[in-house]
Coordinates of C-alpha atoms and ligand atoms in Angstrom, one line a residue:
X667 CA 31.9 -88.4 78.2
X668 CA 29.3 -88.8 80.9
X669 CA 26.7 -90.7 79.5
X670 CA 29.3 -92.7 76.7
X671 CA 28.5 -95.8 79.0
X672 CA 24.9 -94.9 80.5
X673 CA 21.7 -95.9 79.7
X674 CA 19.3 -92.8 80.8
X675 CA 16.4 -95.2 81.4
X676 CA 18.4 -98.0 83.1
X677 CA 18.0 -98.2 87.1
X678 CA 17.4 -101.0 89.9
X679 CA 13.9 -100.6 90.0
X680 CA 14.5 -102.1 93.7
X681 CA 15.8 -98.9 94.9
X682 CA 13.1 -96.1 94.1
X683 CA 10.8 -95.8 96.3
X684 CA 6.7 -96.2 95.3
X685 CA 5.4 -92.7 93.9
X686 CA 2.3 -93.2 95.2
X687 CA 0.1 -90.2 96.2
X688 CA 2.9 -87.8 94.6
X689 CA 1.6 -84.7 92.8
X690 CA 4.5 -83.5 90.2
X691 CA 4.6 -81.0 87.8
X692 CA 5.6 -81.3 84.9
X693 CA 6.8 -77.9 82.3
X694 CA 8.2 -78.3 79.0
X695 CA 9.7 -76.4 76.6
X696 CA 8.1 -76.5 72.6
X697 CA 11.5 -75.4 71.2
X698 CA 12.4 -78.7 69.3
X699 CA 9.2 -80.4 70.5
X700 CA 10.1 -83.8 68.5
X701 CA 12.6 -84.0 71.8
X702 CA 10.9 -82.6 74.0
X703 CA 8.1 -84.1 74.0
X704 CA 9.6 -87.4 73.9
X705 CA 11.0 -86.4 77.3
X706 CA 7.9 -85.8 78.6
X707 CA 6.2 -88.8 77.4
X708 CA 9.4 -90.8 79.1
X709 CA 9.1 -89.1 82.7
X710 CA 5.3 -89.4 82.6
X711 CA 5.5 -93.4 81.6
X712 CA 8.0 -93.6 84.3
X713 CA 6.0 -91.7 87.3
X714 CA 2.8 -93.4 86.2
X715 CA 4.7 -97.2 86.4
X716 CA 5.9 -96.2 89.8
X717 CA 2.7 -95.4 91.5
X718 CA 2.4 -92.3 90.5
X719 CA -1.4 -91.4 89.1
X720 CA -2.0 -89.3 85.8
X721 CA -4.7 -86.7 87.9
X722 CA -1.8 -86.0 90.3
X723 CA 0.8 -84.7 87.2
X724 CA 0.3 -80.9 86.2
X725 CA 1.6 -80.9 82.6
X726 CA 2.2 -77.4 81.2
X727 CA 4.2 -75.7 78.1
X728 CA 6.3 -72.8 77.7
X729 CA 7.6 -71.6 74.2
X730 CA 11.7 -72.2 74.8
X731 CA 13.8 -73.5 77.2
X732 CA 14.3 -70.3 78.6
X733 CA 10.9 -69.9 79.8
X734 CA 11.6 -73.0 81.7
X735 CA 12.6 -71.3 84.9
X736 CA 9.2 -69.1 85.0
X737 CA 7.2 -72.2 84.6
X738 CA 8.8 -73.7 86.8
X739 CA 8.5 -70.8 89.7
X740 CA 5.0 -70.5 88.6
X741 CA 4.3 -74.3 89.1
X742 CA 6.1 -73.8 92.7
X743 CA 3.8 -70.6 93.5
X744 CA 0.4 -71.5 91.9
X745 CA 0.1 -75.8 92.6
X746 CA 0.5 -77.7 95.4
X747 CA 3.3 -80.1 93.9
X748 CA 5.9 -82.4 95.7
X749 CA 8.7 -81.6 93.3
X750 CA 8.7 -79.9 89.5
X751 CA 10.6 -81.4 86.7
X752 CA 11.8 -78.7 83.7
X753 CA 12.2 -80.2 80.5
X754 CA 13.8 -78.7 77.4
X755 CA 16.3 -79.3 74.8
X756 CA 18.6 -76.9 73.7
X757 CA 20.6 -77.2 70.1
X758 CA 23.8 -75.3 69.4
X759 CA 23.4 -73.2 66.3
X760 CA 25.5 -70.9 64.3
X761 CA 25.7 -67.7 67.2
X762 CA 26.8 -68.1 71.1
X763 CA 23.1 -67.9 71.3
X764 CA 22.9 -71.5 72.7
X765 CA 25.4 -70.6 75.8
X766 CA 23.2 -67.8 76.9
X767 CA 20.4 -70.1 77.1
X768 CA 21.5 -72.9 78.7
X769 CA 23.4 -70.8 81.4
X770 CA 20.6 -68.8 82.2
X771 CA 18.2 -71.9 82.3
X772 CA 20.5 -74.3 84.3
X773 CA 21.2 -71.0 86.7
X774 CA 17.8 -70.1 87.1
X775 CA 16.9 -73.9 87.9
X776 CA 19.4 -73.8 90.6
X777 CA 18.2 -70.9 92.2
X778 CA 15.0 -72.5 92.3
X779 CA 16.5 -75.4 93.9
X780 CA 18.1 -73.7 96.4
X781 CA 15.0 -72.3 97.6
X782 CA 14.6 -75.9 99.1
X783 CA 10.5 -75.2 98.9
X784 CA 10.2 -78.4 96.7
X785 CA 12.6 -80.2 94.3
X786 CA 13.0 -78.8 91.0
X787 CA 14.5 -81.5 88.4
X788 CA 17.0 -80.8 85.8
X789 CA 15.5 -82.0 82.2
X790 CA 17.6 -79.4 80.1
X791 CA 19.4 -81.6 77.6
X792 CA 22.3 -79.0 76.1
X793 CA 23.5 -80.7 73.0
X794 CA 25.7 -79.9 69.9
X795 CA 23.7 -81.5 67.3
X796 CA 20.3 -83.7 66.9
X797 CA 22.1 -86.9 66.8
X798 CA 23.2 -86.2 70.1
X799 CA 19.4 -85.3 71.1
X800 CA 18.0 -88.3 69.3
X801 CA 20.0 -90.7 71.3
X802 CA 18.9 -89.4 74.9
X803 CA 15.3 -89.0 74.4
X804 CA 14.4 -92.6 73.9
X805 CA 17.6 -93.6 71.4
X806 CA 20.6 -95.5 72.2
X807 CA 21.5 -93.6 75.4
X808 CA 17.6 -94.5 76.7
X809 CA 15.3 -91.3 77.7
X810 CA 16.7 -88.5 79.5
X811 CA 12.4 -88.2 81.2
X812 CA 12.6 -91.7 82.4
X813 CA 16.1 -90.1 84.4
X814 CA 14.3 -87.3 86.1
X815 CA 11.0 -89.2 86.5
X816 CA 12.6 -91.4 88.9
X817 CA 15.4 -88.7 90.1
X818 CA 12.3 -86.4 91.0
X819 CA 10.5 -89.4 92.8
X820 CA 14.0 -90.2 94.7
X821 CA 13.8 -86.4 95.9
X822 CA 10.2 -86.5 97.0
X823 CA 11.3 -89.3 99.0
X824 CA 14.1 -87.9 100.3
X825 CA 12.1 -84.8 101.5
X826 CA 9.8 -86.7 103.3
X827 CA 11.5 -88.6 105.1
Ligands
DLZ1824 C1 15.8 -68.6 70.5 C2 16.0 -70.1 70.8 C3 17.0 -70.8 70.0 C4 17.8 -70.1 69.0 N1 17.2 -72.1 70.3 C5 16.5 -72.7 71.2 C6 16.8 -74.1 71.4 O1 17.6 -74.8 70.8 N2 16.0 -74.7 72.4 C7 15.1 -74.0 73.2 O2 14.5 -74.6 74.0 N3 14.8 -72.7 72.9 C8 15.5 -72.1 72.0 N4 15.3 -70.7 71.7 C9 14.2 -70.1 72.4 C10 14.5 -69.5 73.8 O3 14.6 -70.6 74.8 C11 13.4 -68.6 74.3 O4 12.2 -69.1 74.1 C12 13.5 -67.2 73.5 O5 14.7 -66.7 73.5 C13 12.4 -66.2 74.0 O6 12.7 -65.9 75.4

């Protein structure tokens, strides 16, 4: 398993560059908030201790996961932002329910992303139960925000440069 030996929030620290002056948006989904929002809390932390300043993050909600991709797109049309991180958390349930959303999400981030306009960060955590949720949004396996805080902050960079 990918992350059996992983810590989401453990990086050199030495080898992400300063987020200064980056403006990031930030959309996450209310389905399963307790995780969610966890996320969000994580990647915001993260931005903030990297140079990153709280007037230059554009947090905004959408209902599900699904509604990730709009937010995203609308984020990328409406705010002048150097890269967009989607956060949401999807649970399998009882119905094939759970594929259909996480295929359509991760699909319609990549689209995004192969726009190339700006960076668009993958905070979809697709997980079978919420043990396995728990555990990557500030549990054993660290916080899967702190990951695409500095993931998104490693992309600005690379954009720049
Ligand atoms: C409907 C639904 C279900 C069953 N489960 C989740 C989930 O685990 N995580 C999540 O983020 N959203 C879920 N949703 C809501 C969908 O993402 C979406 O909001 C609705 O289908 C309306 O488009």
């Amino acid at each position: 398993m990918a992350t059996a030996f992983h810590n989401l929030s453990s990086y050199d620290a030495s080898t992400v560059p300063s987020a200064e002056g980056m403006k990031i948006g930030i959309v996450v989904a209310d389905w399963n908030d307790r995780f969610t929002y966890a996320m969000a809390e994580g990647a915001i932390n993260t931005l903030t201790r990297h140079g990153a300043r709280e007037e230059d993050l554009i947090i905004k909600h959408v209902p599900g996961s699904f509604e990730l991709v709009y937010g995203a797109a609308w984020m990328m049309e409406n705010e002048e932002l150097d890269a967009v991180i989607a956060i949401g958390c999807v649970i399998r349930g009882d119905t094939p329910h759970f594929d259909y959303i996480c295929q359509g999400t991760t699909q319609g981030l990549a689209d995004l992303n192969a726009r190339a306009e700006i960076p668009v960060i993958y905070g979809l955590l697709t997980c079978n139960n919420a043990d396995q949720a728990e555990a990557r949004c500030g549990g054993v396996l660290g916080n899967k925000g702190d990951e695409c805080a500095i993931t998104a902050i490693k992309m600005v960079a690379y954009s720049q440069d």
